[in-house]
Amino acid sequence: MTRNAGGGLLSGFKGGDWRSRLLGLAQLCVGSIALLSLLAMITKEPSLLVVFTLLQWVLVVGVVLFGIVAVFSQRTMVLEQYGPGEIIFREGDEGRHVYVIKSGTVEVLQKGPDRTEHVIASLQSGAHFGEMALIQKVPRTATIRTASAVEVFRMSPSGFVALYTHLPGFRGHFQQVMESRLKEHELGS
């Protein structure tokens, strides 16, 4: 989907995910009441003051909608902790999340022709994994095992897809990493 970068609030509202739409609606509610109250105070028009008083509930609706978006946005990334030697996910599992390493080291393992797992890579703080299964809608292509105590941010599929869809730099980075990992996977097979 192509989007006009200069389209303003309405283009983002029409093309965004449900959180973007709800946030846009919250901003519209709060903004319209703020504008109405400003006009009422500047003009001191009694009818505008009455309308402002009657429509203050729209301000409450806007705040509640913003609260809903805030609660769901906090669940987009969750910090998880693993001890050494723990499996985060296994090769063949369904791809549900993308992970970003906050601290520690993980090992990437793949099964060889003899069906034994071999370490093909180590990833450290700042690296990510799990995106290939999510983007390509295929089972996990490797097992991820912690080599030390690890903290990872687990990103929800909807949060990852929203970032991947709407941020070209983010998408470009993940496409480059995926191409590199696919080449490594082909060479290892």
Coordinates of N, CA, C and O in Angstrom, one line a residue:
M1 N 0.9 -1.2 0.0 CA 0.0 0.0 0.0 C 0.9 1.2 0.0 O 1.8 1.4 0.8
T2 N 0.7 2.1 -0.9 CA 1.4 3.4 -0.9 C 0.6 4.4 -0.2 O -0.6 4.4 -0.2
R3 N 1.4 5.3 0.4 CA 0.7 6.4 1.2 C 1.3 7.7 0.9 O 2.5 7.8 0.8
N4 N 0.5 8.7 0.8 CA 0.9 10.1 0.6 C 1.5 10.6 2.0 O 0.8 10.7 2.9
A5 N 2.8 10.9 2.0 CA 3.4 11.3 3.2 C 2.9 12.6 3.7 O 2.9 12.9 4.9
G6 N 2.4 13.5 2.9 CA 1.9 14.7 3.2 C 0.4 14.8 3.4 O -0.3 15.8 3.4
G7 N -0.3 13.6 3.6 CA -1.7 13.5 3.7 C -2.3 14.0 5.0 O -3.5 14.1 5.1
G8 N -1.5 14.2 6.0 CA -2.0 14.7 7.2 C -2.8 13.7 8.1 O -2.6 12.5 7.9
L9 N -3.6 14.2 9.0 CA -4.2 13.3 10.0 C -5.2 12.4 9.3 O -5.2 11.2 9.7
L10 N -6.0 12.8 8.3 CA -7.0 11.9 7.7 C -6.4 10.8 7.0 O -6.9 9.7 7.0
S11 N -5.2 10.9 6.3 CA -4.6 9.8 5.6 C -4.1 8.8 6.6 O -4.3 7.6 6.3
G12 N -3.6 9.2 7.7 CA -3.1 8.3 8.7 C -4.3 7.6 9.4 O -4.2 6.4 9.7
F13 N -5.4 8.3 9.5 CA -6.6 7.7 10.2 C -7.2 6.7 9.2 O -7.6 5.6 9.7
K14 N -7.2 6.9 7.9 CA -7.8 6.0 7.0 C -6.9 4.7 6.8 O -7.4 3.7 6.6
G15 N -5.6 4.9 6.8 CA -4.7 3.8 6.5 C -4.1 3.1 7.6 O -3.5 2.1 7.5
G16 N -4.3 3.6 8.9 CA -3.6 3.0 10.0 C -4.3 1.7 10.5 O -5.4 1.3 10.1
D17 N -3.7 1.1 11.5 CA -4.3 -0.1 12.2 C -5.3 0.5 13.2 O -5.5 1.7 13.3
W18 N -6.0 -0.4 13.9 CA -7.0 0.0 14.8 C -6.5 1.0 15.9 O -7.3 1.8 16.3
R19 N -5.3 0.8 16.3 CA -4.8 1.7 17.4 C -4.6 3.1 16.8 O -4.9 4.1 17.5
S20 N -4.1 3.2 15.6 CA -3.9 4.5 15.0 C -5.3 5.2 14.8 O -5.4 6.4 15.0
R21 N -6.3 4.4 14.4 CA -7.6 5.0 14.2 C -8.2 5.4 15.5 O -8.8 6.5 15.6
L22 N -8.1 4.6 16.5 CA -8.6 5.0 17.8 C -7.9 6.2 18.4 O -8.5 7.1 19.0
L23 N -6.6 6.2 18.2 CA -5.8 7.4 18.7 C -6.3 8.7 17.9 O -6.4 9.7 18.5
G24 N -6.5 8.5 16.6 CA -7.0 9.7 15.8 C -8.3 10.2 16.3 O -8.6 11.4 16.4
L25 N -9.2 9.2 16.6 CA -10.5 9.6 17.1 C -10.4 10.3 18.5 O -11.1 11.3 18.7
A26 N -9.5 9.8 19.3 CA -9.3 10.4 20.6 C -8.8 11.8 20.5 O -9.3 12.8 21.1
Q27 N -7.8 12.0 19.5 CA -7.3 13.3 19.3 C -8.4 14.3 18.7 O -8.5 15.5 19.1
L28 N -9.2 13.7 17.9 CA -10.3 14.5 17.3 C -11.3 15.0 18.4 O -11.7 16.1 18.4
C29 N -11.7 14.0 19.3 CA -12.6 14.4 20.4 C -12.0 15.5 21.3 O -12.6 16.5 21.5
V30 N -10.8 15.3 21.8 CA -10.1 16.2 22.7 C -9.9 17.6 21.9 O -10.2 18.6 22.5
G31 N -9.4 17.5 20.7 CA -9.1 18.7 19.9 C -10.3 19.5 19.6 O -10.3 20.8 19.7
S32 N -11.4 18.9 19.3 CA -12.7 19.6 19.0 C -13.2 20.3 20.2 O -13.7 21.5 20.1
I33 N -13.2 19.7 21.3 CA -13.7 20.3 22.6 C -12.7 21.4 23.0 O -13.2 22.5 23.4
A34 N -11.4 21.2 22.8 CA -10.5 22.3 23.2 C -10.7 23.5 22.3 O -10.7 24.7 22.7
L35 N -10.9 23.3 21.0 CA -11.2 24.4 20.0 C -12.5 25.1 20.4 O -12.6 26.3 20.4
L36 N -13.5 24.3 20.7 CA -14.8 24.9 21.1 C -14.7 25.7 22.3 O -15.2 26.8 22.4
S37 N -13.9 25.2 23.3 CA -13.8 26.0 24.6 C -13.0 27.3 24.3 O -13.3 28.3 24.9
L38 N -12.0 27.2 23.5 CA -11.2 28.4 23.1 C -12.1 29.5 22.5 O -12.1 30.6 22.8
L39 N -12.9 29.0 21.5 CA -13.8 29.9 20.8 C -14.8 30.5 21.8 O -15.1 31.7 21.7
A40 N -15.3 29.7 22.7 CA -16.3 30.2 23.7 C -15.7 31.2 24.6 O -16.3 32.2 24.9
M41 N -14.5 31.0 25.0 CA -13.8 32.0 25.9 C -13.4 33.3 25.2 O -13.6 34.3 25.8
I42 N -13.0 33.1 24.0 CA -12.6 34.3 23.2 C -13.8 35.2 22.9 O -13.7 36.4 23.1
T43 N -14.8 34.6 22.4 CA -16.0 35.3 21.9 C -16.9 35.6 23.0 O -17.8 36.5 22.9
K44 N -16.9 34.9 24.1 CA -17.8 35.0 25.2 C -19.3 34.9 24.7 O -20.2 35.5 25.3
E45 N -19.5 34.2 23.7 CA -20.8 33.9 23.1 C -21.5 32.9 24.0 O -21.1 31.8 24.2
P46 N -22.7 33.3 24.6 CA -23.4 32.4 25.5 C -23.8 31.1 24.9 O -23.7 30.0 25.5
S47 N -24.2 31.1 23.6 CA -24.6 29.8 22.9 C -23.4 28.9 22.8 O -23.5 27.6 23.0
L48 N -22.2 29.4 22.6 CA -21.0 28.5 22.5 C -20.7 28.0 23.9 O -20.2 26.8 24.0
L49 N -20.9 28.8 24.9 CA -20.6 28.3 26.3 C -21.6 27.2 26.7 O -21.2 26.2 27.3
V50 N -22.8 27.3 26.2 CA -23.8 26.3 26.5 C -23.4 25.0 25.8 O -23.5 23.9 26.3
V51 N -23.1 25.1 24.5 CA -22.7 23.9 23.7 C -21.5 23.3 24.3 O -21.4 22.1 24.4
F52 N -20.5 24.1 24.7 CA -19.3 23.6 25.3 C -19.7 22.8 26.6 O -19.2 21.7 26.8
T53 N -20.5 23.3 27.4 CA -20.9 22.7 28.7 C -21.6 21.3 28.3 O -21.4 20.3 29.0
L54 N -22.5 21.3 27.3 CA -23.2 20.1 27.0 C -22.4 19.0 26.4 O -22.7 17.9 26.5
L55 N -21.3 19.4 25.7 CA -20.4 18.5 25.0 C -19.2 18.1 25.7 O -18.3 17.5 25.2
Q56 N -19.1 18.4 27.0 CA -17.9 18.1 27.8 C -17.7 16.5 27.9 O -16.5 16.1 28.0
W57 N -18.7 15.8 27.7 CA -18.6 14.3 27.7 C -17.7 13.8 26.6 O -17.1 12.8 26.7
V58 N -17.7 14.6 25.5 CA -16.8 14.2 24.4 C -15.3 14.2 24.8 O -14.5 13.3 24.4
L59 N -15.0 15.1 25.7 CA -13.6 15.2 26.2 C -13.3 13.9 27.0 O -12.3 13.3 26.9
V60 N -14.3 13.4 27.8 CA -14.1 12.2 28.6 C -14.0 11.0 27.6 O -13.1 10.1 27.9
V61 N -14.8 11.0 26.6 CA -14.7 9.9 25.6 C -13.3 9.9 25.0 O -12.6 8.8 24.8
G62 N -12.8 11.0 24.6 CA -11.4 11.1 24.1 C -10.4 10.6 25.0 O -9.4 9.9 24.6
V63 N -10.5 11.0 26.3 CA -9.5 10.5 27.3 C -9.6 9.0 27.5 O -8.6 8.3 27.5
V64 N -10.8 8.4 27.5 CA -11.0 7.0 27.6 C -10.4 6.3 26.4 O -9.7 5.2 26.5
L65 N -10.6 6.8 25.2 CA -10.1 6.1 24.0 C -8.6 6.2 24.0 O -7.9 5.2 23.7
F66 N -8.0 7.3 24.5 CA -6.5 7.3 24.6 C -6.0 6.3 25.6 O -5.0 5.7 25.4
G67 N -6.7 6.2 26.7 CA -6.4 5.2 27.7 C -6.4 3.7 27.1 O -5.5 2.9 27.4
I68 N -7.4 3.4 26.3 CA -7.5 2.1 25.7 C -6.2 1.9 24.8 O -5.6 0.8 24.8
V69 N -5.9 2.8 24.0 CA -4.7 2.7 23.1 C -3.5 2.5 23.9 O -2.6 1.7 23.6
A70 N -3.3 3.3 25.0 CA -2.1 3.2 25.9 C -2.0 1.8 26.5 O -0.9 1.2 26.5
V71 N -3.1 1.3 27.0 CA -3.0 -0.1 27.6 C -2.6 -1.1 26.6 O -1.7 -2.0 26.8
F72 N -3.2 -1.1 25.4 CA -2.9 -2.1 24.4 C -1.5 -1.9 23.8 O -0.8 -2.8 23.4
S73 N -1.0 -0.6 23.7 CA 0.3 -0.4 23.2 C 1.4 -0.9 24.1 O 2.5 -1.3 23.7
Q74 N 1.1 -0.8 25.4 CA 2.1 -1.3 26.4 C 2.3 -2.8 26.2 O 3.4 -3.4 26.5
R75 N 1.3 -3.5 25.7 CA 1.4 -5.0 25.5 C 2.1 -5.3 24.2 O 2.3 -6.5 23.9
T76 N 2.5 -4.3 23.4 CA 3.2 -4.6 22.1 C 4.5 -5.2 22.4 O 4.9 -6.1 21.7
M77 N 5.3 -4.8 23.4 CA 6.6 -5.4 23.7 C 6.6 -5.7 25.2 O 6.3 -4.9 26.0
V78 N 6.9 -7.0 25.4 CA 7.0 -7.5 26.8 C 8.4 -8.0 27.1 O 9.0 -8.7 26.3
L79 N 8.9 -7.6 28.3 CA 10.3 -8.0 28.7 C 10.1 -9.4 29.3 O 9.4 -9.6 30.2
E80 N 10.9 -10.3 28.7 CA 11.0 -11.7 29.3 C 12.4 -12.0 29.7 O 13.4 -11.5 29.1
Q81 N 12.5 -12.9 30.7 CA 13.9 -13.3 31.2 C 14.0 -14.8 31.1 O 13.0 -15.5 31.4
Y82 N 15.2 -15.3 30.7 CA 15.5 -16.7 30.6 C 16.8 -17.0 31.2 O 17.7 -16.1 31.2
G83 N 16.9 -18.1 31.8 CA 18.2 -18.6 32.4 C 19.0 -19.3 31.3 O 18.6 -19.5 30.2
P84 N 20.3 -19.5 31.6 CA 21.2 -20.2 30.6 C 20.6 -21.6 30.2 O 20.1 -22.3 31.1
G85 N 20.7 -21.9 29.0 CA 20.3 -23.2 28.5 C 18.8 -23.4 28.2 O 18.4 -24.5 27.8
E86 N 18.0 -22.3 28.4 CA 16.6 -22.4 28.1 C 16.3 -22.3 26.6 O 17.0 -21.5 25.9
I87 N 15.2 -22.9 26.2 CA 14.8 -22.8 24.8 C 13.7 -21.7 24.7 O 12.7 -21.8 25.5
I88 N 13.9 -20.8 23.8 CA 12.9 -19.7 23.6 C 11.8 -20.2 22.7 O 10.6 -20.1 22.9
F89 N 12.3 -20.8 21.6 CA 11.4 -21.5 20.7 C 12.2 -22.6 19.9 O 13.4 -22.5 19.9
R90 N 11.5 -23.5 19.3 CA 12.1 -24.6 18.6 C 11.8 -24.5 17.1 O 10.8 -24.0 16.6
E91 N 12.8 -25.1 16.3 CA 12.7 -25.2 14.9 C 11.4 -26.0 14.6 O 11.1 -27.0 15.2
G92 N 10.6 -25.5 13.7 CA 9.3 -26.1 13.3 C 8.1 -25.5 14.1 O 7.0 -25.7 13.6
D93 N 8.3 -24.8 15.2 CA 7.2 -24.2 15.9 C 6.6 -23.1 15.0 O 7.2 -22.5 14.1
E94 N 5.3 -22.8 15.3 CA 4.6 -21.7 14.7 C 5.3 -20.4 15.1 O 5.6 -20.2 16.3
G95 N 5.5 -19.5 14.1 CA 6.1 -18.2 14.4 C 5.0 -17.2 15.0 O 4.2 -16.7 14.2
R96 N 5.1 -16.9 16.3 CA 4.1 -16.0 16.9 C 4.6 -14.6 17.2 O 3.9 -13.7 17.3
H97 N 5.9 -14.5 17.5 CA 6.5 -13.3 18.0 C 7.9 -13.0 17.4 O 8.5 -13.9 16.9
V98 N 8.3 -11.8 17.5 CA 9.6 -11.4 17.1 C 10.3 -11.0 18.5 O 9.7 -10.4 19.3
Y99 N 11.6 -11.3 18.6 CA 12.3 -11.0 19.8 C 13.5 -10.1 19.5 O 14.1 -10.2 18.5
V100 N 13.8 -9.2 20.5 CA 14.9 -8.3 20.4 C 15.7 -8.5 21.8 O 15.1 -8.5 22.8
I101 N 17.0 -8.8 21.6 CA 17.8 -9.2 22.8 C 18.2 -7.9 23.5 O 18.8 -7.0 23.0
K102 N 17.8 -7.8 24.8 CA 18.2 -6.6 25.6 C 19.5 -6.9 26.3 O 20.4 -6.0 26.3
S103 N 19.7 -8.1 26.8 CA 21.0 -8.4 27.4 C 21.2 -10.0 27.3 O 20.3 -10.7 27.2
G104 N 22.5 -10.4 27.2 CA 22.8 -11.8 27.2 C 23.1 -12.3 25.7 O 23.1 -11.5 24.8
T105 N 23.2 -13.6 25.6 CA 23.6 -14.2 24.3 C 22.7 -15.4 24.1 O 22.4 -16.2 25.0
V106 N 22.2 -15.6 22.9 CA 21.4 -16.7 22.5 C 22.2 -17.5 21.3 O 23.0 -16.8 20.6
E107 N 21.9 -18.8 21.2 CA 22.5 -19.6 20.2 C 21.4 -19.9 19.2 O 20.3 -20.2 19.6
V108 N 21.7 -19.9 17.9 CA 20.8 -20.3 16.9 C 21.2 -21.7 16.4 O 22.3 -21.9 16.0
L109 N 20.3 -22.6 16.6 CA 20.5 -24.0 16.2 C 19.7 -24.5 15.1 O 18.5 -24.1 15.0
Q110 N 20.2 -25.3 14.2 CA 19.5 -25.9 13.1 C 19.8 -27.4 13.1 O 20.9 -27.8 13.4
K111 N 18.8 -28.2 12.7 CA 19.0 -29.6 12.5 C 19.8 -29.9 11.2 O 19.4 -29.3 10.2
G112 N 20.8 -30.7 11.3 CA 21.5 -31.1 10.1 C 20.8 -32.3 9.5 O 19.8 -32.8 9.9
P113 N 21.5 -32.8 8.4 CA 20.9 -34.0 7.7 C 20.8 -35.2 8.6 O 19.9 -36.1 8.5
D114 N 21.6 -35.3 9.7 CA 21.6 -36.4 10.6 C 20.6 -36.2 11.7 O 20.5 -36.9 12.7
R115 N 19.8 -35.1 11.6 CA 18.8 -34.7 12.6 C 19.3 -34.2 13.9 O 18.5 -34.0 14.9
T116 N 20.6 -34.0 14.1 CA 21.2 -33.4 15.3 C 21.3 -31.9 15.1 O 21.5 -31.4 14.0
E117 N 21.1 -31.2 16.2 CA 21.2 -29.7 16.2 C 22.6 -29.2 16.2 O 23.4 -29.7 17.0
H118 N 22.9 -28.2 15.4 CA 24.2 -27.6 15.4 C 24.0 -26.1 15.5 O 23.1 -25.5 15.0
V119 N 25.0 -25.5 16.3 CA 25.0 -24.1 16.5 C 25.4 -23.4 15.2 O 26.5 -23.7 14.7
I120 N 24.6 -22.6 14.6 CA 25.0 -21.9 13.4 C 25.3 -20.4 13.6 O 25.9 -19.8 12.7
A121 N 24.9 -19.9 14.7 CA 25.2 -18.5 15.0 C 24.9 -18.2 16.5 O 24.2 -18.9 17.2
S122 N 25.5 -17.1 16.9 CA 25.3 -16.6 18.3 C 24.8 -15.1 18.1 O 25.4 -14.4 17.3
L123 N 23.8 -14.8 18.8 CA 23.3 -13.4 18.8 C 23.4 -12.7 20.1 O 23.2 -13.4 21.2
Q124 N 23.7 -11.5 20.1 CA 23.9 -10.7 21.4 C 23.0 -9.5 21.5 O 22.2 -9.3 20.6
S125 N 23.2 -8.8 22.5 CA 22.4 -7.6 22.8 C 22.2 -6.7 21.6 O 23.2 -6.4 20.9
G126 N 21.0 -6.4 21.3 CA 20.6 -5.5 20.2 C 20.2 -6.3 19.0 O 19.5 -5.8 18.1
A127 N 20.5 -7.6 18.9 CA 20.1 -8.5 17.8 C 18.7 -8.9 17.9 O 18.1 -8.8 19.0
H128 N 18.1 -9.3 16.9 CA 16.7 -9.8 16.9 C 16.6 -11.1 16.2 O 17.4 -11.5 15.4
F129 N 15.5 -11.8 16.5 CA 15.2 -13.1 15.8 C 13.8 -13.4 15.9 O 13.0 -12.8 16.6
G130 N 13.3 -14.3 15.0 CA 11.9 -14.7 14.9 C 11.1 -14.0 13.8 O 10.0 -14.4 13.6
E131 N 11.7 -13.1 13.1 CA 11.0 -12.3 12.1 C 10.7 -13.1 10.9 O 9.7 -12.9 10.2
M132 N 11.6 -14.1 10.5 CA 11.4 -14.8 9.3 C 10.1 -15.6 9.3 O 9.3 -15.5 8.3
A133 N 9.8 -16.3 10.3 CA 8.6 -17.1 10.4 C 7.3 -16.2 10.4 O 6.3 -16.5 9.8
L134 N 7.4 -15.0 11.0 CA 6.3 -14.1 11.1 C 6.0 -13.5 9.7 O 4.9 -13.4 9.3
I135 N 7.1 -13.0 9.1 CA 6.9 -12.3 7.8 C 6.5 -13.3 6.7 O 5.6 -13.0 5.9
Q136 N 7.2 -14.4 6.6 CA 7.0 -15.4 5.6 C 5.8 -16.4 5.8 O 5.5 -17.1 5.0
K137 N 5.3 -16.3 7.1 CA 4.2 -17.2 7.5 C 4.6 -18.6 7.3 O 3.8 -19.4 6.7
V138 N 5.8 -19.0 7.8 CA 6.2 -20.4 7.7 C 6.7 -20.8 9.2 O 6.8 -19.9 10.0
P139 N 6.8 -22.1 9.4 CA 7.3 -22.5 10.7 C 8.7 -22.0 11.0 O 9.4 -21.6 10.1
R140 N 9.1 -21.9 12.3 CA 10.4 -21.5 12.7 C 11.5 -22.3 12.0 O 11.4 -23.5 11.8
T141 N 12.5 -21.6 11.5 CA 13.6 -22.3 10.7 C 14.7 -22.6 11.6 O 15.7 -23.3 11.1
A142 N 14.7 -22.3 12.9 CA 15.8 -22.6 13.8 C 15.3 -22.7 15.2 O 14.2 -22.2 15.5
T143 N 16.1 -23.3 16.1 CA 15.8 -23.3 17.5 C 16.6 -22.2 18.1 O 17.8 -22.0 17.7
I144 N 16.1 -21.5 19.1 CA 16.8 -20.4 19.8 C 17.0 -20.9 21.3 O 16.0 -21.2 22.0
R145 N 18.3 -21.0 21.7 CA 18.6 -21.5 23.0 C 19.5 -20.4 23.7 O 20.4 -19.9 23.0
T146 N 19.2 -20.1 24.9 CA 20.0 -19.1 25.6 C 21.4 -19.7 26.0 O 21.5 -20.8 26.4
A147 N 22.4 -18.9 25.8 CA 23.8 -19.3 26.1 C 24.2 -18.7 27.5 O 25.2 -19.1 28.1
S148 N 23.4 -17.8 27.9 CA 23.7 -17.1 29.2 C 22.3 -16.6 29.7 O 21.3 -16.9 29.1
A149 N 22.3 -16.0 30.9 CA 21.0 -15.3 31.3 C 20.7 -14.3 30.3 O 21.6 -13.5 29.8
V150 N 19.5 -14.3 29.9 CA 19.0 -13.4 28.7 C 17.8 -12.6 29.1 O 16.9 -13.2 29.7
E151 N 17.7 -11.4 28.7 CA 16.5 -10.6 28.7 C 16.2 -10.3 27.3 O 17.0 -9.8 26.5
V152 N 14.9 -10.5 26.9 CA 14.5 -10.2 25.5 C 13.2 -9.5 25.6 O 12.4 -9.7 26.5
F153 N 13.0 -8.6 24.6 CA 11.7 -8.0 24.4 C 11.0 -8.8 23.4 O 11.4 -9.1 22.3
R154 N 9.8 -9.3 23.8 CA 8.9 -10.1 22.9 C 7.9 -9.2 22.3 O 7.2 -8.5 23.0
M155 N 8.0 -9.0 20.9 CA 7.1 -8.1 20.2 C 5.9 -8.9 19.7 O 6.1 -9.9 19.0
S156 N 4.7 -8.3 19.9 CA 3.5 -9.0 19.4 C 3.5 -8.9 17.9 O 4.0 -8.0 17.3
P157 N 2.8 -9.9 17.3 CA 2.7 -9.8 15.8 C 2.1 -8.5 15.2 O 2.5 -8.0 14.3
S158 N 1.0 -8.0 15.9 CA 0.4 -6.8 15.4 C 1.3 -5.6 15.5 O 1.3 -4.8 14.7
G159 N 2.1 -5.6 16.6 CA 3.0 -4.5 16.8 C 4.1 -4.5 15.8 O 4.5 -3.5 15.2
F160 N 4.6 -5.7 15.5 CA 5.7 -5.9 14.5 C 5.2 -5.5 13.1 O 5.8 -4.8 12.4
V161 N 4.0 -6.0 12.8 CA 3.4 -5.8 11.5 C 3.2 -4.3 11.3 O 3.4 -3.7 10.2
A162 N 2.7 -3.6 12.3 CA 2.4 -2.2 12.2 C 3.7 -1.4 11.9 O 3.8 -0.6 11.0
L163 N 4.8 -1.8 12.6 CA 6.1 -1.1 12.4 C 6.6 -1.5 11.0 O 7.2 -0.7 10.3
Y164 N 6.6 -2.8 10.7 CA 7.1 -3.3 9.4 C 6.3 -2.6 8.2 O 6.9 -2.2 7.2
T165 N 5.0 -2.4 8.4 CA 4.2 -1.8 7.3 C 4.4 -0.3 7.2 O 4.5 0.2 6.0
H166 N 4.5 0.4 8.3 CA 4.5 1.8 8.2 C 5.9 2.5 8.3 O 5.9 3.7 8.1
L167 N 6.9 1.8 8.6 CA 8.3 2.4 8.7 C 9.2 1.8 7.7 O 9.7 0.7 7.9
P168 N 9.4 2.5 6.5 CA 10.2 1.9 5.5 C 11.7 1.5 5.9 O 12.2 0.5 5.5
G169 N 12.3 2.3 6.8 CA 13.6 2.0 7.3 C 13.6 0.7 8.1 O 14.5 -0.1 8.0
F170 N 12.6 0.5 8.9 CA 12.5 -0.7 9.7 C 12.3 -1.9 8.8 O 13.0 -2.9 9.0
R171 N 11.4 -1.7 7.8 CA 11.2 -2.8 6.9 C 12.4 -3.1 6.1 O 12.8 -4.3 5.9
G172 N 13.1 -2.1 5.6 CA 14.4 -2.3 4.8 C 15.4 -3.1 5.7 O 16.1 -4.0 5.1
H173 N 15.6 -2.7 6.9 CA 16.5 -3.4 7.8 C 16.1 -4.9 7.9 O 17.0 -5.8 7.8
F174 N 14.9 -5.2 8.2 CA 14.5 -6.6 8.4 C 14.6 -7.4 7.1 O 14.9 -8.5 7.1
Q175 N 14.3 -6.7 5.9 CA 14.5 -7.4 4.7 C 15.9 -7.8 4.4 O 16.2 -8.9 3.9
Q176 N 16.9 -6.9 4.7 CA 18.3 -7.2 4.5 C 18.7 -8.3 5.4 O 19.4 -9.2 5.0
V177 N 18.3 -8.3 6.7 CA 18.7 -9.3 7.6 C 18.1 -10.7 7.2 O 18.8 -11.7 7.2
M178 N 16.8 -10.7 6.7 CA 16.2 -11.9 6.2 C 16.9 -12.5 5.0 O 17.2 -13.7 4.9
E179 N 17.3 -11.6 4.1 CA 18.0 -12.1 2.9 C 19.3 -12.7 3.3 O 19.7 -13.8 2.8
S180 N 20.0 -12.1 4.2 CA 21.3 -12.6 4.7 C 21.1 -14.0 5.4 O 21.9 -14.9 5.2
R181 N 20.1 -14.1 6.2 CA 19.8 -15.3 7.0 C 19.4 -16.4 6.0 O 19.7 -17.6 6.2
L182 N 18.6 -16.1 5.0 CA 18.2 -17.1 4.0 C 19.4 -17.6 3.2 O 19.5 -18.8 3.0
K183 N 20.3 -16.7 2.9 CA 21.6 -17.2 2.2 C 22.4 -18.1 3.1 O 22.9 -19.1 2.7
E184 N 22.5 -17.7 4.4 CA 23.2 -18.6 5.4 C 22.5 -19.9 5.5 O 23.2 -21.0 5.5
H185 N 21.2 -19.9 5.5 CA 20.4 -21.1 5.7 C 20.6 -22.0 4.4 O 20.8 -23.2 4.6
E186 N 20.6 -21.4 3.2 CA 20.9 -22.2 2.0 C 22.3 -22.8 2.0 O 22.5 -23.9 1.5
L187 N 23.3 -22.0 2.4 CA 24.6 -22.5 2.4 C 24.8 -23.6 3.4 O 25.6 -24.5 3.2
G188 N 24.1 -23.5 4.6 CA 24.2 -24.5 5.6 C 23.5 -25.8 5.3 O 23.7 -26.9 5.8
S189 N 22.5 -25.8 4.3 CA 21.7 -27.0 4.0 C 22.5 -27.9 3.1 O 23.3 -27.6 2.3

